[in-house]
PDB file of C-alpha atoms in Angstrom:
ATOM      1  CA  UNK L   1      37.389  -6.639 -75.626  1.00  0.00           C
ATOM      2  CA  UNK L   2      40.416  -4.600 -76.740  1.00  0.00           C
ATOM      3  CA  UNK L   3      39.854  -2.469 -73.633  1.00  0.00           C
ATOM      4  CA  UNK L   4      40.622  -5.376 -71.288  1.00  0.00           C
ATOM      5  CA  UNK L   5      43.751  -6.275 -73.209  1.00  0.00           C
ATOM      6  CA  UNK L   6      45.158  -2.773 -72.619  1.00  0.00           C
ATOM      7  CA  UNK L   7      44.558  -2.454 -68.885  1.00  0.00           C
ATOM      8  CA  UNK L   8      47.198  -3.522 -66.391  1.00  0.00           C
ATOM      9  CA  UNK L   9      47.165  -6.878 -64.635  1.00  0.00           C
ATOM     10  CA  UNK L  10      46.333  -5.154 -61.339  1.00  0.00           C
ATOM     11  CA  UNK L  11      43.131  -3.581 -62.665  1.00  0.00           C
ATOM     12  CA  UNK L  12      42.216  -6.718 -64.572  1.00  0.00           C
ATOM     13  CA  UNK L  13      42.338  -8.681 -61.316  1.00  0.00           C
ATOM     14  CA  UNK L  14      40.311  -5.985 -59.598  1.00  0.00           C
ATOM     15  CA  UNK L  15      37.736  -6.003 -62.407  1.00  0.00           C
ATOM     16  CA  UNK L  16      37.374  -9.774 -62.117  1.00  0.00           C
ATOM     17  CA  UNK L  17      36.843  -9.450 -58.361  1.00  0.00           C
ATOM     18  CA  UNK L  18      34.343  -6.617 -58.883  1.00  0.00           C
ATOM     19  CA  UNK L  19      32.327  -8.572 -61.462  1.00  0.00           C
ATOM     20  CA  UNK L  20      32.242 -11.571 -59.152  1.00  0.00           C
ATOM     21  CA  UNK L  21      31.154  -9.423 -56.191  1.00  0.00           C
ATOM     22  CA  UNK L  22      28.387  -7.737 -58.218  1.00  0.00           C
ATOM     23  CA  UNK L  23      27.109 -11.117 -59.378  1.00  0.00           C
ATOM     24  CA  UNK L  24      27.180 -12.520 -55.860  1.00  0.00           C
ATOM     25  CA  UNK L  25      25.376  -9.509 -54.367  1.00  0.00           C
ATOM     26  CA  UNK L  26      22.761  -9.623 -57.141  1.00  0.00           C
ATOM     27  CA  UNK L  27      22.142 -13.297 -56.433  1.00  0.00           C
ATOM     28  CA  UNK L  28      21.842 -12.655 -52.699  1.00  0.00           C
ATOM     29  CA  UNK L  29      19.434  -9.756 -53.255  1.00  0.00           C
ATOM     30  CA  UNK L  30      17.228 -11.814 -55.562  1.00  0.00           C
ATOM     31  CA  UNK L  31      17.225 -14.774 -53.184  1.00  0.00           C
ATOM     32  CA  UNK L  32      16.433 -12.521 -50.222  1.00  0.00           C
ATOM     33  CA  UNK L  33      13.443 -11.054 -52.056  1.00  0.00           C
ATOM     34  CA  UNK L  34      12.215 -14.520 -53.023  1.00  0.00           C
ATOM     35  CA  UNK L  35      12.657 -15.831 -49.489  1.00  0.00           C
ATOM     36  CA  UNK L  36      10.786 -12.844 -48.046  1.00  0.00           C
ATOM     37  CA  UNK L  37       7.881 -13.308 -50.471  1.00  0.00           C
ATOM     38  CA  UNK L  38       7.674 -17.022 -49.770  1.00  0.00           C
ATOM     39  CA  UNK L  39       7.874 -16.450 -46.033  1.00  0.00           C
ATOM     40  CA  UNK L  40       4.894 -14.091 -46.286  1.00  0.00           C
ATOM     41  CA  UNK L  41       2.955 -16.623 -48.376  1.00  0.00           C
ATOM     42  CA  UNK L  42       3.708 -19.520 -46.043  1.00  0.00           C
ATOM     43  CA  UNK L  43       2.741 -17.399 -43.032  1.00  0.00           C
ATOM     44  CA  UNK L  44      -0.543 -16.573 -44.771  1.00  0.00           C
ATOM     45  CA  UNK L  45      -1.143 -20.265 -45.430  1.00  0.00           C
ATOM     46  CA  UNK L  46      -0.413 -21.132 -41.803  1.00  0.00           C
ATOM     47  CA  UNK L  47      -2.324 -18.249 -40.220  1.00  0.00           C
ATOM     48  CA  UNK L  48      -5.212 -17.810 -42.691  1.00  0.00           C
ATOM     49  CA  UNK L  49      -5.782 -20.512 -45.314  1.00  0.00           C
ATOM     50  CA  UNK L  50      -5.357 -23.597 -43.169  1.00  0.00           C
ATOM     51  CA  UNK L  51      -7.427 -22.264 -40.214  1.00  0.00           C
ATOM     52  CA  UNK L  52     -10.233 -21.279 -42.619  1.00  0.00           C
ATOM     53  CA  UNK L  53     -10.363 -24.806 -44.054  1.00  0.00           C
ATOM     54  CA  UNK L  54     -10.320 -26.198 -40.519  1.00  0.00           C
ATOM     55  CA  UNK L  55     -13.200 -23.939 -39.434  1.00  0.00           C
ATOM     56  CA  UNK L  56     -15.180 -24.879 -42.534  1.00  0.00           C
ATOM     57  CA  UNK L  57     -14.913 -28.538 -41.513  1.00  0.00           C
ATOM     58  CA  UNK L  58     -16.089 -27.649 -38.010  1.00  0.00           C
ATOM     59  CA  UNK L  59     -19.077 -25.791 -39.473  1.00  0.00           C
ATOM     60  CA  UNK L  60     -20.151 -28.978 -41.242  1.00  0.00           C
ATOM     61  CA  UNK L  61     -20.031 -30.877 -37.957  1.00  0.00           C
ATOM     62  CA  UNK L  62     -21.990 -28.175 -36.122  1.00  0.00           C
ATOM     63  CA  UNK L  63     -24.596 -28.060 -38.910  1.00  0.00           C
ATOM     64  CA  UNK L  64     -25.065 -31.828 -38.751  1.00  0.00           C
ATOM     65  CA  UNK L  65     -25.366 -31.650 -34.948  1.00  0.00           C
ATOM     66  CA  UNK L  66     -27.944 -28.842 -35.164  1.00  0.00           C
ATOM     67  CA  UNK L  67     -30.067 -30.758 -37.662  1.00  0.00           C
ATOM     68  CA  UNK L  68     -29.835 -33.935 -35.586  1.00  0.00           C
ATOM     69  CA  UNK L  69     -30.913 -32.036 -32.454  1.00  0.00           C
ATOM     70  CA  UNK L  70     -33.977 -30.647 -34.260  1.00  0.00           C
ATOM     71  CA  UNK L  71     -34.923 -34.101 -35.573  1.00  0.00           C
ATOM     72  CA  UNK L  72     -34.457 -35.674 -32.150  1.00  0.00           C
ATOM     73  CA  UNK L  73     -36.550 -32.912 -30.553  1.00  0.00           C
ATOM     74  CA  UNK L  74     -39.443 -33.843 -32.869  1.00  0.00           C
ATOM     75  CA  UNK L  75     -39.129 -37.612 -32.437  1.00  0.00           C
ATOM     76  CA  UNK L  76     -38.803 -37.429 -28.653  1.00  0.00           C
ATOM     77  CA  UNK L  77     -41.002 -34.396 -28.055  1.00  0.00           C
ATOM     78  CA  UNK L  78     -38.185 -32.550 -26.270  1.00  0.00           C
ATOM     79  CA  UNK L  79     -38.296 -28.771 -26.912  1.00  0.00           C
ATOM     80  CA  UNK L  80     -35.100 -28.340 -24.857  1.00  0.00           C
ATOM     81  CA  UNK L  81     -33.173 -29.870 -27.742  1.00  0.00           C
ATOM     82  CA  UNK L  82     -34.048 -26.782 -29.789  1.00  0.00           C
ATOM     83  CA  UNK L  83     -31.788 -24.817 -27.454  1.00  0.00           C
ATOM     84  CA  UNK L  84     -29.035 -27.328 -28.201  1.00  0.00           C
ATOM     85  CA  UNK L  85     -29.549 -26.795 -31.935  1.00  0.00           C
ATOM     86  CA  UNK L  86     -29.369 -23.038 -31.453  1.00  0.00           C
ATOM     87  CA  UNK L  87     -26.154 -23.514 -29.479  1.00  0.00           C
ATOM     88  CA  UNK L  88     -24.669 -25.195 -32.557  1.00  0.00           C
ATOM     89  CA  UNK L  89     -25.985 -22.286 -34.625  1.00  0.00           C
ATOM     90  CA  UNK L  90     -24.069 -19.852 -32.401  1.00  0.00           C
ATOM     91  CA  UNK L  91     -20.896 -21.892 -32.885  1.00  0.00           C
ATOM     92  CA  UNK L  92     -21.311 -21.744 -36.649  1.00  0.00           C
ATOM     93  CA  UNK L  93     -21.844 -17.988 -36.535  1.00  0.00           C
ATOM     94  CA  UNK L  94     -18.710 -17.670 -34.416  1.00  0.00           C
ATOM     95  CA  UNK L  95     -16.658 -19.635 -36.951  1.00  0.00           C
ATOM     96  CA  UNK L  96     -18.053 -17.545 -39.796  1.00  0.00           C
ATOM     97  CA  UNK L  97     -17.075 -14.339 -37.997  1.00  0.00           C
ATOM     98  CA  UNK L  98     -13.562 -15.675 -37.450  1.00  0.00           C
ATOM     99  CA  UNK L  99     -13.286 -16.545 -41.148  1.00  0.00           C
ATOM    100  CA  UNK L 100     -14.487 -13.068 -42.101  1.00  0.00           C
ATOM    101  CA  UNK L 101     -11.917 -11.455 -39.802  1.00  0.00           C
ATOM    102  CA  UNK L 102      -9.106 -13.666 -41.091  1.00  0.00           C
ATOM    103  CA  UNK L 103      -9.702 -12.978 -44.789  1.00  0.00           C
ATOM    104  CA  UNK L 104     -11.732  -9.945 -45.877  1.00  0.00           C
ATOM    105  CA  UNK L 105     -12.181 -11.234 -49.445  1.00  0.00           C
ATOM    106  CA  UNK L 106     -14.683 -13.769 -48.060  1.00  0.00           C
ATOM    107  CA  UNK L 107     -16.899 -11.092 -46.518  1.00  0.00           C
ATOM    108  CA  UNK L 108     -19.737 -11.344 -49.068  1.00  0.00           C
ATOM    109  CA  UNK L 109     -19.708 -15.155 -48.986  1.00  0.00           C
ATOM    110  CA  UNK L 110     -19.792 -15.158 -45.195  1.00  0.00           C
ATOM    111  CA  UNK L 111     -22.776 -12.800 -45.238  1.00  0.00           C
ATOM    112  CA  UNK L 112     -24.634 -15.179 -47.560  1.00  0.00           C
ATOM    113  CA  UNK L 113     -23.785 -18.144 -45.369  1.00  0.00           C
ATOM    114  CA  UNK L 114     -24.881 -16.294 -42.237  1.00  0.00           C
ATOM    115  CA  UNK L 115     -28.222 -15.367 -43.831  1.00  0.00           C
ATOM    116  CA  UNK L 116     -28.790 -18.894 -45.131  1.00  0.00           C
ATOM    117  CA  UNK L 117     -28.017 -20.456 -41.760  1.00  0.00           C
ATOM    118  CA  UNK L 118     -30.381 -18.166 -39.859  1.00  0.00           C
ATOM    119  CA  UNK L 119     -33.179 -18.822 -42.332  1.00  0.00           C
ATOM    120  CA  UNK L 120     -32.772 -22.578 -41.974  1.00  0.00           C
ATOM    121  CA  UNK L 121     -32.556 -22.597 -38.164  1.00  0.00           C
ATOM    122  CA  UNK L 122     -35.537 -20.242 -37.807  1.00  0.00           C
ATOM    123  CA  UNK L 123     -37.651 -22.422 -40.102  1.00  0.00           C
ATOM    124  CA  UNK L 124     -36.523 -25.591 -38.329  1.00  0.00           C
ATOM    125  CA  UNK L 125     -37.305 -24.090 -34.935  1.00  0.00           C
ATOM    126  CA  UNK L 126     -40.786 -22.974 -36.004  1.00  0.00           C
ATOM    127  CA  UNK L 127     -41.570 -26.363 -37.527  1.00  0.00           C
ATOM    128  CA  UNK L 128     -40.186 -28.309 -34.568  1.00  0.00           C
ATOM    129  CA  UNK L 129     -42.043 -26.276 -31.926  1.00  0.00           C
ATOM    130  CA  UNK L 130     -45.250 -26.448 -33.912  1.00  0.00           C
ATOM    131  CA  UNK L 131     -45.042 -30.221 -34.196  1.00  0.00           C
ATOM    132  CA  UNK L 132     -44.147 -30.691 -30.513  1.00  0.00           C
ATOM    133  CA  UNK L 133     -46.882 -28.496 -29.014  1.00  0.00           C
ATOM    134  CA  UNK L 134     -49.404 -29.346 -31.712  1.00  0.00           C
ATOM    135  CA  UNK L 135     -49.932 -25.719 -32.741  1.00  0.00           C
ATOM    136  CA  UNK L 136     -48.939 -26.380 -36.353  1.00  0.00           C
ATOM    137  CA  UNK L 137     -51.776 -27.120 -38.714  1.00  0.00           C
ATOM    138  CA  UNK L 138     -51.383 -30.410 -40.544  1.00  0.00           C
ATOM    139  CA  UNK L 139     -52.104 -28.732 -43.885  1.00  0.00           C
ATOM    140  CA  UNK L 140     -49.119 -26.409 -43.426  1.00  0.00           C
ATOM    141  CA  UNK L 141     -46.700 -29.014 -42.129  1.00  0.00           C
ATOM    142  CA  UNK L 142     -45.675 -30.375 -45.519  1.00  0.00           C
ATOM    143  CA  UNK L 143     -45.115 -26.952 -47.010  1.00  0.00           C
ATOM    144  CA  UNK L 144     -43.033 -25.779 -44.048  1.00  0.00           C
ATOM    145  CA  UNK L 145     -40.960 -28.959 -44.110  1.00  0.00           C
ATOM    146  CA  UNK L 146     -40.316 -28.467 -47.817  1.00  0.00           C
ATOM    147  CA  UNK L 147     -39.226 -24.863 -47.256  1.00  0.00           C
ATOM    148  CA  UNK L 148     -36.956 -25.881 -44.388  1.00  0.00           C
ATOM    149  CA  UNK L 149     -35.335 -28.683 -46.392  1.00  0.00           C
ATOM    150  CA  UNK L 150     -34.820 -26.313 -49.309  1.00  0.00           C
ATOM    151  CA  UNK L 151     -33.075 -23.823 -47.025  1.00  0.00           C
ATOM    152  CA  UNK L 152     -30.889 -26.596 -45.617  1.00  0.00           C
ATOM    153  CA  UNK L 153     -29.896 -27.757 -49.095  1.00  0.00           C
ATOM    154  CA  UNK L 154     -29.227 -24.182 -50.182  1.00  0.00           C
ATOM    155  CA  UNK L 155     -27.000 -23.496 -47.183  1.00  0.00           C
ATOM    156  CA  UNK L 156     -25.164 -26.793 -47.656  1.00  0.00           C
ATOM    157  CA  UNK L 157     -24.532 -25.986 -51.329  1.00  0.00           C
ATOM    158  CA  UNK L 158     -23.212 -22.517 -50.476  1.00  0.00           C
ATOM    159  CA  UNK L 159     -20.960 -23.990 -47.792  1.00  0.00           C
ATOM    160  CA  UNK L 160     -19.605 -26.564 -50.271  1.00  0.00           C
ATOM    161  CA  UNK L 161     -18.869 -23.821 -52.802  1.00  0.00           C
ATOM    162  CA  UNK L 162     -17.127 -21.768 -50.140  1.00  0.00           C
ATOM    163  CA  UNK L 163     -14.956 -24.720 -49.122  1.00  0.00           C
ATOM    164  CA  UNK L 164     -13.978 -25.314 -52.758  1.00  0.00           C
ATOM    165  CA  UNK L 165     -12.998 -21.646 -53.124  1.00  0.00           C
ATOM    166  CA  UNK L 166     -11.015 -21.685 -49.872  1.00  0.00           C
ATOM    167  CA  UNK L 167      -9.231 -24.871 -50.966  1.00  0.00           C
ATOM    168  CA  UNK L 168      -8.463 -23.310 -54.362  1.00  0.00           C
ATOM    169  CA  UNK L 169      -7.015 -20.195 -52.708  1.00  0.00           C
ATOM    170  CA  UNK L 170      -4.921 -22.431 -50.450  1.00  0.00           C
ATOM    171  CA  UNK L 171      -3.565 -24.353 -53.461  1.00  0.00           C
ATOM    172  CA  UNK L 172      -2.846 -21.178 -55.440  1.00  0.00           C
ATOM    173  CA  UNK L 173      -0.835 -19.636 -52.639  1.00  0.00           C
ATOM    174  CA  UNK L 174       1.130 -22.853 -52.134  1.00  0.00           C
ATOM    175  CA  UNK L 175       1.816 -23.214 -55.865  1.00  0.00           C
ATOM    176  CA  UNK L 176       2.976 -19.591 -56.063  1.00  0.00           C
ATOM    177  CA  UNK L 177       5.530 -20.268 -53.342  1.00  0.00           C
ATOM    178  CA  UNK L 178       6.772 -23.385 -55.165  1.00  0.00           C
ATOM    179  CA  UNK L 179       6.933 -21.552 -58.498  1.00  0.00           C
ATOM    180  CA  UNK L 180       8.879 -18.629 -57.072  1.00  0.00           C
ATOM    181  CA  UNK L 181      11.348 -20.988 -55.418  1.00  0.00           C
ATOM    182  CA  UNK L 182      11.884 -22.751 -58.735  1.00  0.00           C
ATOM    183  CA  UNK L 183      12.313 -19.413 -60.513  1.00  0.00           C
ATOM    184  CA  UNK L 184      14.888 -18.373 -57.923  1.00  0.00           C
ATOM    185  CA  UNK L 185      16.824 -21.587 -58.541  1.00  0.00           C
ATOM    186  CA  UNK L 186      16.707 -21.121 -62.326  1.00  0.00           C
ATOM    187  CA  UNK L 187      17.734 -17.483 -62.051  1.00  0.00           C
ATOM    188  CA  UNK L 188      20.634 -18.405 -59.785  1.00  0.00           C
ATOM    189  CA  UNK L 189      21.879 -20.984 -62.299  1.00  0.00           C
ATOM    190  CA  UNK L 190      21.617 -18.529 -65.208  1.00  0.00           C
ATOM    191  CA  UNK L 191      23.272 -15.759 -63.208  1.00  0.00           C
ATOM    192  CA  UNK L 192      26.063 -18.054 -62.079  1.00  0.00           C
ATOM    193  CA  UNK L 193      26.795 -19.289 -65.612  1.00  0.00           C
ATOM    194  CA  UNK L 194      26.723 -15.723 -66.936  1.00  0.00           C
ATOM    195  CA  UNK L 195      29.201 -14.532 -64.307  1.00  0.00           C
ATOM    196  CA  UNK L 196      31.521 -17.469 -65.019  1.00  0.00           C
ATOM    197  CA  UNK L 197      31.466 -16.712 -68.755  1.00  0.00           C
ATOM    198  CA  UNK L 198      32.171 -13.012 -68.163  1.00  0.00           C
ATOM    199  CA  UNK L 199      35.018 -13.800 -65.771  1.00  0.00           C
ATOM    200  CA  UNK L 200      36.549 -16.248 -68.222  1.00  0.00           C
ATOM    201  CA  UNK L 201      36.332 -13.704 -71.040  1.00  0.00           C
ATOM    202  CA  UNK L 202      37.896 -10.977 -68.903  1.00  0.00           C
ATOM    203  CA  UNK L 203      40.649 -13.284 -67.709  1.00  0.00           C
ATOM    204  CA  UNK L 204      41.374 -14.501 -71.248  1.00  0.00           C
ATOM    205  CA  UNK L 205      41.764 -10.993 -72.623  1.00  0.00           C
TER     206      UNK L 205
END
């Protein structure tokens, strides 16, 4: 500190101003970086995470509608309702493709869901047509129904797991934004206190 005691008042004032400016610029730079990172995260949440959760909910509704259409086709003997069920299947496949395009990390899960859905709908269609037109042997009916129900349960379980993962990813990204904002606040406080201490020391000497 002997160095500061020897310099002139003019340079001491300039050094105080310089230290303050450096601290202020450092704080602005850190805050700008934090704001940019959080803006990217929040944009990702808005454009990717939330729409994926929304589409997952729509898939559940379409799946329920497809199953109901197949069941109604059997009870009422209306094969046209199979086309309605397949229309719901197409909607689900469309949502899955949109999810895959929005977030590439879900590609393998989407492929599994797509395969599981097609297996279930194909089995349901075969069973429903066979029961409506009477071409299905009674001895095979129970086995086919069991296979179809197993495929439905399997697809439902995979869809539930996917929703849990998507919700977890949503929460992680949101928590990261909150944590970084808190870190920026803490860093600003520490930086501010440090600059004040340095300025006081320089001014004192």
